[in-house]
Short mmCIF file of C-alpha atoms in Angstrom, two decimals:
data_model
loop_
_atom_site.label_atom_id
_atom_site.label_comp_id
_atom_site.label_asym_id
_atom_site.label_seq_id
_atom_site.Cartn_x
_atom_site.Cartn_y
_atom_site.Cartn_z
CA MET A 295 -2.66 -68.60 -3.10
CA ALA A 296 -2.15 -64.70 -3.73
CA PHE A 297 -1.03 -62.10 -1.69
CA PHE A 298 -1.00 -58.07 -1.71
CA PHE A 299 -0.46 -55.65 1.08
CA ARG A 300 -1.51 -51.91 0.65
CA SER A 301 0.10 -48.77 2.41
CA ARG A 302 -3.00 -45.44 3.48
CA THR A 303 0.26 -43.35 1.75
CA ASP A 304 2.47 -43.96 -1.02
CA LYS A 305 6.07 -42.59 -0.57
CA ALA A 306 6.68 -41.92 -3.90
CA ALA A 307 3.91 -39.88 -4.42
CA VAL A 308 4.89 -37.46 -1.76
CA PRO A 309 5.00 -34.08 -3.45
CA LYS A 310 8.68 -32.65 -4.00
CA GLU A 311 7.83 -29.35 -5.04
CA ARG A 312 5.58 -26.65 -2.40
CA LEU A 313 3.62 -23.96 -3.57
CA ILE A 314 3.69 -20.90 -0.95
CA LEU A 315 1.90 -17.37 -1.35
CA SER A 316 3.38 -14.82 0.86
CA ILE A 317 1.47 -11.54 1.23
CA ASP A 318 3.37 -7.88 2.51
CA GLY A 319 1.63 -5.83 5.10
CA GLY A 320 1.14 -1.93 4.21
CA GLY A 321 -2.31 -0.78 5.71
CA MET A 322 -4.92 0.34 3.03
CA ARG A 323 -2.51 -0.52 0.59
CA GLY A 324 -3.34 -3.69 0.97
CA ILE A 325 -5.67 -3.65 -2.38
CA ILE A 326 -3.00 -3.57 -4.39
CA PRO A 327 -2.39 -7.36 -3.18
CA SER A 328 -5.96 -7.44 -3.17
CA GLN A 329 -6.72 -6.77 -6.38
CA ILE A 330 -4.04 -8.65 -8.02
CA ILE A 331 -5.21 -12.28 -6.14
CA GLY A 332 -8.45 -11.31 -7.35
CA LYS A 333 -7.47 -10.77 -10.71
CA MET A 334 -5.56 -14.45 -11.35
CA ALA A 335 -8.11 -15.93 -9.84
CA ARG A 336 -10.55 -14.70 -12.37
CA ARG A 337 -7.59 -16.00 -15.20
CA LEU A 338 -7.54 -19.23 -13.33
CA LYS A 339 -11.69 -19.23 -14.06
CA GLU A 340 -11.02 -18.32 -17.76
CA LYS A 341 -8.94 -21.57 -17.90
CA GLY A 342 -11.39 -23.74 -16.84
CA ASP A 343 -10.24 -24.48 -13.28
CA ARG A 344 -12.89 -24.56 -11.01
CA ARG A 345 -10.77 -25.36 -7.59
CA PRO A 346 -10.93 -22.43 -4.94
CA PHE A 347 -7.81 -20.31 -4.97
CA TYR A 348 -6.73 -21.21 -1.47
CA SER A 349 -6.89 -24.75 -2.53
CA HIS A 350 -3.86 -24.11 -4.76
CA PHE A 351 -1.48 -23.47 -2.20
CA ASP A 352 0.54 -25.70 0.20
CA LEU A 353 1.11 -22.57 2.70
CA ILE A 354 -0.32 -18.97 2.54
CA ALA A 355 1.23 -16.28 4.81
CA GLY A 356 0.53 -12.52 5.52
CA THR A 357 1.86 -10.16 7.73
CA SER A 358 -0.23 -6.88 9.24
CA THR A 359 -2.80 -6.59 6.05
CA GLY A 360 -1.39 -9.17 4.67
CA ALA A 361 -2.36 -11.15 7.18
CA LEU A 362 -6.34 -10.01 6.28
CA ILE A 363 -6.19 -11.24 3.17
CA ALA A 364 -3.95 -14.35 3.85
CA SER A 365 -6.55 -15.33 6.50
CA ALA A 366 -10.08 -14.59 4.60
CA LEU A 367 -8.53 -16.59 1.67
CA SER A 368 -9.46 -19.74 2.92
CA THR A 369 -12.18 -19.08 5.03
CA GLU A 370 -15.63 -20.44 5.00
CA THR A 371 -17.94 -18.07 4.41
CA ASP A 372 -20.82 -18.59 6.62
CA GLY A 373 -21.17 -16.76 10.04
CA THR A 374 -18.51 -13.82 8.52
CA MET A 375 -18.82 -11.08 6.93
CA LEU A 376 -16.99 -12.66 3.72
CA GLY A 377 -19.05 -13.04 0.69
CA GLY A 378 -19.31 -14.69 -3.04
CA ASN A 379 -18.33 -18.33 -2.20
CA THR A 380 -16.44 -19.47 -4.74
CA GLY A 381 -15.11 -22.69 -6.38
CA GLU A 382 -16.72 -26.09 -6.56
CA GLU A 383 -17.35 -29.10 -3.95
CA LEU A 384 -14.75 -30.67 -6.37
CA SER A 385 -13.83 -34.54 -5.63
CA VAL A 386 -10.37 -35.45 -4.60
CA TYR A 387 -8.37 -38.49 -4.84
CA GLY A 388 -5.40 -40.25 -2.81
CA LYS A 389 -3.67 -43.37 -4.23
CA TYR A 390 -2.36 -46.63 -2.66
CA THR A 391 -0.86 -49.41 -4.27
CA GLU A 392 -2.17 -53.06 -4.00
CA ARG A 393 1.69 -55.05 -3.54
CA LYS A 394 0.88 -58.63 -5.19
CA ILE A 395 3.50 -61.19 -5.36
CA PHE A 396 4.01 -60.58 -9.61
CA ARG A 397 2.80 -56.68 -10.22
CA ASN A 398 2.06 -53.59 -7.79
CA ILE A 399 -1.53 -51.92 -8.81
CA GLU A 400 -1.82 -48.32 -7.91
CA LYS A 401 -5.65 -47.69 -7.14
CA GLU A 402 -7.75 -44.29 -6.40
CA TYR A 403 -9.52 -43.86 -3.09
CA LEU A 404 -12.23 -40.56 -2.03
CA ARG A 405 -10.14 -38.73 0.39
CA GLY A 406 -13.02 -35.72 0.26
CA LYS A 407 -14.22 -32.89 -1.23
CA LEU A 408 -13.18 -29.50 -1.75
CA ILE A 409 -14.68 -26.48 0.63
CA PRO A 410 -16.00 -23.76 -1.37
CA ALA A 411 -14.41 -20.17 0.49
CA ALA A 412 -14.49 -16.46 0.01
CA ASP A 413 -14.40 -15.13 -3.21
CA PRO A 414 -10.91 -13.36 -4.04
CA GLU A 415 -12.59 -10.82 -6.44
CA THR A 416 -14.86 -9.24 -3.34
CA PHE A 417 -11.46 -8.13 -1.17
CA THR A 418 -10.66 -5.15 -2.88
CA ASP A 419 -14.34 -4.03 -1.95
CA VAL A 420 -13.73 -4.78 2.51
CA PHE A 421 -10.94 -2.52 1.86
CA ILE A 422 -12.83 0.27 0.23
CA GLY A 423 -16.05 -0.07 2.39
CA ASN A 424 -14.47 -0.91 5.96
CA GLY A 425 -11.39 1.79 5.80
CA PRO A 426 -13.33 4.71 7.51
CA ALA A 427 -14.12 2.33 9.91
CA ILE A 428 -11.01 1.23 11.03
CA PHE A 429 -9.36 4.68 10.77
CA PRO A 430 -11.77 7.01 11.50
CA GLN A 431 -10.23 10.34 10.87
CA LYS A 432 -12.26 12.55 12.79
CA SER A 433 -11.02 10.78 15.98
CA MET A 434 -9.25 13.45 18.49
CA SER A 435 -6.06 11.37 18.13
CA ALA A 436 -6.26 11.39 14.33
CA ILE A 437 -6.46 14.88 14.64
CA ILE A 438 -3.84 16.21 16.12
CA GLY A 439 -1.52 13.12 16.12
CA PRO A 440 0.15 10.28 18.03
CA VAL A 441 1.95 12.22 20.89
CA PHE A 442 0.91 10.95 23.86
CA ALA A 443 -1.52 7.93 22.36
CA ASP A 444 -1.89 5.89 19.79
CA LYS A 445 -3.47 7.29 16.48
CA TYR A 446 -6.81 4.80 17.23
CA SER A 447 -8.22 2.84 20.30
CA GLY A 448 -8.53 -0.18 18.62
CA ARG A 449 -11.99 -0.80 19.42
CA ASP A 450 -13.43 0.06 16.02
CA TYR A 451 -10.65 -1.92 13.96
CA GLU A 452 -11.31 -5.68 16.78
CA LYS A 453 -15.51 -4.65 16.06
CA PHE A 454 -14.71 -4.87 11.83
CA LEU A 455 -12.07 -8.06 12.36
CA GLN A 456 -15.02 -9.47 14.48
CA LYS A 457 -17.58 -8.90 12.16
CA LEU A 458 -14.98 -10.07 9.15
CA TYR A 459 -14.19 -13.59 10.52
CA GLY A 460 -17.09 -14.86 13.19
CA LYS A 461 -16.21 -17.12 15.61
CA LYS A 462 -14.08 -18.54 12.82
CA LYS A 463 -10.63 -20.01 14.43
CA MET A 464 -6.91 -20.55 13.23
CA GLU A 465 -7.86 -24.12 13.24
CA ASP A 466 -10.57 -23.59 10.56
CA LEU A 467 -8.52 -22.71 7.95
CA LEU A 468 -8.75 -24.69 4.98
CA VAL A 469 -4.86 -24.48 4.45
CA PRO A 470 -2.29 -24.36 6.50
CA THR A 471 -1.50 -20.35 7.00
CA LEU A 472 1.03 -18.22 8.67
CA LEU A 473 0.20 -14.86 10.38
CA ILE A 474 3.59 -12.73 11.32
CA SER A 475 3.38 -10.99 14.67
CA TYR A 476 6.25 -9.67 16.97
CA SER A 477 6.41 -10.00 21.12
CA SER A 478 7.41 -6.55 22.45
CA ASP A 479 8.08 -8.56 25.66
CA ASN A 480 10.85 -10.47 24.63
CA GLY A 481 11.93 -8.95 21.38
CA THR A 482 11.24 -11.61 19.67
CA ILE A 483 9.07 -12.64 15.55
CA PHE A 484 5.92 -14.50 17.16
CA PRO A 485 4.63 -16.36 14.17
CA ILE A 486 1.01 -17.49 14.57
CA THR A 487 0.27 -20.47 12.93
CA SER A 488 -2.71 -22.80 11.73
CA TRP A 489 -1.29 -25.90 13.33
CA ARG A 490 0.42 -24.46 16.43
CA ASN A 491 -1.93 -21.52 17.68
CA LYS A 492 -5.06 -23.20 16.18
CA ASP A 493 -7.33 -21.68 19.53
CA PHE A 494 -6.20 -18.36 18.34
CA TYR A 495 -9.91 -16.70 16.80
CA LEU A 496 -8.85 -15.16 13.28
CA TRP A 497 -9.86 -11.47 14.79
CA GLU A 498 -7.40 -12.00 17.34
CA ALA A 499 -4.56 -13.33 14.89
CA THR A 500 -5.02 -10.43 12.46
CA ARG A 501 -5.47 -7.89 15.46
CA ALA A 502 -2.12 -8.92 16.85
CA SER A 503 -0.42 -9.12 13.11
CA SER A 504 -1.55 -5.75 12.39
CA ALA A 505 -1.20 -3.97 15.48
CA ALA A 506 1.24 -1.08 13.92
CA PRO A 507 2.90 1.34 16.49
CA LEU A 508 1.68 4.59 16.81
CA TYR A 509 -1.53 3.39 15.02
CA PHE A 510 -3.03 1.11 17.25
CA PRO A 511 -2.38 -0.31 20.84
CA PRO A 512 -0.74 -4.07 21.37
CA PHE A 513 -2.57 -6.66 21.11
CA ASN A 514 -2.38 -8.48 24.52
CA LYS A 515 -3.70 -12.47 25.00
CA GLU A 516 -2.80 -14.81 27.62
CA ILE A 517 -0.16 -17.80 26.03
CA ASN A 518 0.90 -20.49 27.96
CA GLY A 519 -0.33 -18.92 31.01
CA GLU A 520 1.80 -15.80 30.25
CA MET A 521 0.07 -12.49 29.32
CA THR A 522 1.79 -11.52 25.99
CA SER A 523 2.06 -8.20 24.09
CA LEU A 524 2.07 -8.84 20.59
CA ILE A 525 2.25 -6.22 18.02
CA ASP A 526 2.91 -5.59 13.98
CA GLY A 527 4.69 -8.17 12.24
CA GLY A 528 6.02 -5.71 9.87
CA ILE A 529 8.40 -4.62 13.04
CA ALA A 530 10.35 -7.51 11.55
CA ALA A 531 8.78 -9.39 8.63
CA ASN A 532 6.76 -6.91 6.54
CA ASN A 533 7.43 -9.49 3.85
CA PRO A 534 6.51 -12.94 5.44
CA SER A 535 8.74 -14.59 2.75
CA LEU A 536 11.73 -15.96 4.36
CA ILE A 537 9.77 -17.01 7.61
CA ALA A 538 7.22 -18.44 5.44
CA TYR A 539 10.06 -20.63 3.86
CA GLU A 540 11.52 -21.55 7.20
CA GLU A 541 8.05 -22.68 8.32
CA ALA A 542 7.45 -24.70 5.33
CA ARG A 543 10.30 -26.96 5.56
CA LYS A 544 9.29 -27.90 8.71
CA LEU A 545 6.31 -28.32 7.25
CA TYR A 546 7.27 -30.94 4.62
CA PRO A 547 10.26 -31.85 5.15
CA GLU A 548 10.89 -34.38 2.55
CA SER A 549 10.11 -31.52 0.04
CA THR A 550 12.91 -30.34 -2.10
CA HIS A 551 11.75 -27.68 -3.88
CA PHE A 552 9.70 -24.18 -3.18
CA HIS A 553 8.25 -21.79 -4.80
CA ILE A 554 6.87 -18.68 -3.27
CA LEU A 555 5.14 -15.90 -4.84
CA SER A 556 5.56 -12.85 -2.95
CA LEU A 557 3.13 -10.03 -3.25
CA SER A 558 4.23 -6.46 -2.42
CA THR A 559 1.40 -3.73 -1.40
CA GLY A 560 3.23 -1.33 -3.50
CA GLU A 561 5.70 0.32 -1.08
CA ARG A 562 7.63 3.20 -2.33
CA ILE A 563 11.31 2.36 -1.73
CA LYS A 564 13.39 5.45 -1.63
CA GLU A 565 16.53 6.37 -3.81
CA SER A 566 19.49 6.80 -0.97
CA SER A 567 20.80 10.18 -0.89
CA LYS A 568 23.86 12.10 0.73
CA MET A 569 22.94 13.44 3.83
CA GLN A 570 23.60 17.08 4.33
CA THR A 571 23.38 16.66 8.07
CA GLY A 572 22.92 14.33 11.13
CA GLY A 573 21.19 14.19 14.33
CA ILE A 574 17.56 14.58 13.93
CA ALA A 575 17.19 16.92 11.65
CA GLY A 576 19.58 14.30 9.22
CA TRP A 577 18.14 11.24 10.36
CA GLY A 578 14.46 12.23 11.19
CA SER A 579 12.85 11.98 8.20
CA ARG A 580 14.94 8.30 6.62
CA ILE A 581 15.15 6.11 9.54
CA SER A 582 12.08 4.45 9.25
CA SER A 583 12.56 3.95 5.51
CA LEU A 584 16.02 3.26 5.74
CA PHE A 585 14.88 0.48 8.25
CA GLN A 586 12.16 -0.84 5.82
CA ASN A 587 14.35 -1.17 2.69
CA ALA A 588 17.12 -3.25 4.60
CA GLN A 589 14.84 -5.32 5.68
CA LEU A 590 13.14 -5.72 2.15
CA SER A 591 16.33 -6.08 1.14
CA ILE A 592 17.33 -9.12 3.16
CA THR A 593 14.34 -10.70 1.95
CA ASP A 594 14.83 -10.40 -1.80
CA THR A 595 18.66 -10.96 -1.49
CA VAL A 596 18.70 -14.31 0.55
CA LEU A 597 16.06 -16.12 -1.00
CA PRO A 598 16.79 -16.28 -4.57
CA SER A 599 20.26 -17.68 -3.31
CA ILE A 600 18.51 -20.80 -1.69
CA PRO A 601 19.32 -24.05 -3.63
CA GLY A 602 15.67 -25.60 -4.26
CA VAL A 603 13.83 -22.11 -3.48
CA GLU A 604 11.98 -20.13 -6.80
CA TYR A 605 11.55 -16.54 -6.01
CA THR A 606 8.84 -14.11 -7.80
CA ARG A 607 8.46 -10.86 -6.24
CA ILE A 608 5.69 -8.94 -7.63
CA TRP A 609 6.77 -5.05 -7.59
CA SER A 610 7.02 -2.43 -8.92
CA PRO A 611 7.82 1.08 -8.09
CA VAL A 612 4.69 2.65 -9.54
CA LEU A 613 3.72 4.38 -6.40
CA GLU A 614 4.74 8.38 -6.89
CA LYS A 615 4.07 9.42 -3.58
CA LYS A 616 4.30 7.57 -0.01
CA ILE A 617 0.79 6.49 0.93
CA LYS A 618 0.60 6.00 4.46
CA LEU A 619 -1.21 2.80 6.09
CA ASP A 620 -4.70 4.63 7.17
CA GLU A 621 -5.09 6.90 4.31
CA THR A 622 -8.95 6.64 3.23
CA GLY A 623 -9.83 9.03 1.00
CA LYS A 624 -11.24 8.49 -2.85
CA ASP A 625 -7.72 10.15 -4.44
CA THR A 626 -6.23 7.73 -2.38
CA ILE A 627 -7.96 4.53 -3.42
CA ARG A 628 -7.72 5.69 -7.05
CA ILE A 629 -4.26 5.83 -6.85
CA LEU A 630 -4.16 2.07 -5.42
CA LEU A 631 -6.11 0.83 -7.56
CA ASP A 632 -4.28 2.25 -10.52
CA ALA A 633 -1.06 0.97 -9.12
CA ALA A 634 -2.37 -2.31 -9.03
CA GLU A 635 -3.32 -2.17 -12.37
CA ARG A 636 0.20 -1.04 -13.17
CA ILE A 637 1.84 -3.28 -11.33
CA TYR A 638 -0.22 -6.81 -13.15
CA ARG A 639 0.85 -5.64 -16.51
CA GLU A 640 4.48 -4.47 -15.77
CA GLN A 641 4.85 -7.91 -14.24
CA GLU A 642 2.30 -9.93 -16.41
CA ALA A 643 4.54 -12.14 -17.73
CA GLU A 644 5.59 -13.92 -14.30
CA ILE A 645 1.76 -13.69 -12.85
CA GLU A 646 1.53 -15.80 -16.25
CA LYS A 647 3.98 -17.99 -15.50
CA TRP A 648 2.62 -18.66 -11.97
CA ILE A 649 -0.96 -18.89 -13.60
CA ASP A 650 0.57 -21.78 -15.47
CA ILE A 651 2.04 -23.34 -12.25
CA LEU A 652 -1.47 -23.23 -10.34
CA LEU A 653 -3.45 -25.05 -13.28
CA LYS A 654 -1.23 -27.67 -13.06
CA ALA A 655 -0.71 -27.98 -9.16
CA GLU A 656 -2.60 -30.74 -7.51
CA VAL A 657 -4.37 -30.11 -4.35
CA PRO A 658 -1.63 -30.56 -1.83
CA GLU A 659 -2.24 -33.68 1.31
CA THR A 660 -2.88 -30.79 3.59
CA ILE A 661 -5.86 -29.24 3.03
CA ARG A 662 -8.92 -29.25 5.03
CA LEU A 663 -11.42 -31.40 2.96
CA GLU A 664 -15.45 -31.58 3.37
CA ARG A 665 -14.82 -34.91 4.81
CA THR A 666 -11.92 -37.37 5.54
CA GLY A 667 -13.16 -39.52 2.48
CA GLU A 668 -12.26 -43.42 2.32
CA LEU A 669 -9.49 -44.95 3.68
CA PRO A 670 -7.85 -47.36 1.42
CA PRO A 671 -8.88 -51.17 1.85
CA PRO A 672 -7.25 -52.59 4.51
CA SER A 673 -4.76 -55.20 4.15
CA GLN A 674 -6.11 -58.51 3.07
CA GLU A 675 -4.93 -61.81 2.27
CA ALA A 676 -6.44 -64.07 -0.63
#
């Protein structure tokens, strides 16, 4: 009499390497990572990869404008303003083992099918087409500046986000997703995730992540019975890579290697210069950039030093002047599109390495599929 046993998961097949996409904040400068992602998606298609772009990653993270892009990457387009379904409903298979007395037989079973999502090549048009509505330059606060009130009320922005994502919630996202916000009530980072904060509407989560002080009012939401005031995650982590790594370690405790692709918004890093005077005159124009530089420097210094982390930062000092979060003019758009092209060219070797990594990547077991799929056959005796 022969016997075999099967298990639902084959522990030997648990991926040891994980891929993370991290996208910076930066308002309209989100055009830069949008262009780069669109070009990467096109390269994958040219190489015969028919999968949706999101399905190559184990985790996608974003701060502020990066949160908008991160959410859009793995959202089904029905009921949203996102267009251009991309990727095919390819079948995804799992493996199980029939354990017999003299040998084990590895077999496959259908887990489900990949769900097409928004086309990354259309994201830049979303920024260009809706920038003036998000940042209405003719409003009174925009004209006189945010002296006694935030520059924008936030109402137009919220209407845009509600149209963009419809009634989709964090739990509807197709890949584990992390959006960075900050609680101004208790002074701590507030990570909004698709697995812990399932009931957040996408428009709420992205609004909270991008509530830039002086530009938009805080986003207030009742969480665990208490009203919480959330502001732009860029306050603490404009580059969300370090927090993304921390969350990935919790999500995938058995994994030993993490590849992180970090996309900047082309922020202009100022070279330090000797101060001529102190006080407001000396510090006033420099203090915000010093904080930002220090924050970015910490992430770029710490991550490469962590064993098991491969950190690729796509950034180049191509912007010759500071681009504000809310600049929507034609000249600014042209500068940003040109900056994206220059960054891509200068970093093409690193980007191509990542294209090769994505081509070889298997579909993560945490990707949400069109259907549950078939379970392996139950244990049997023969």
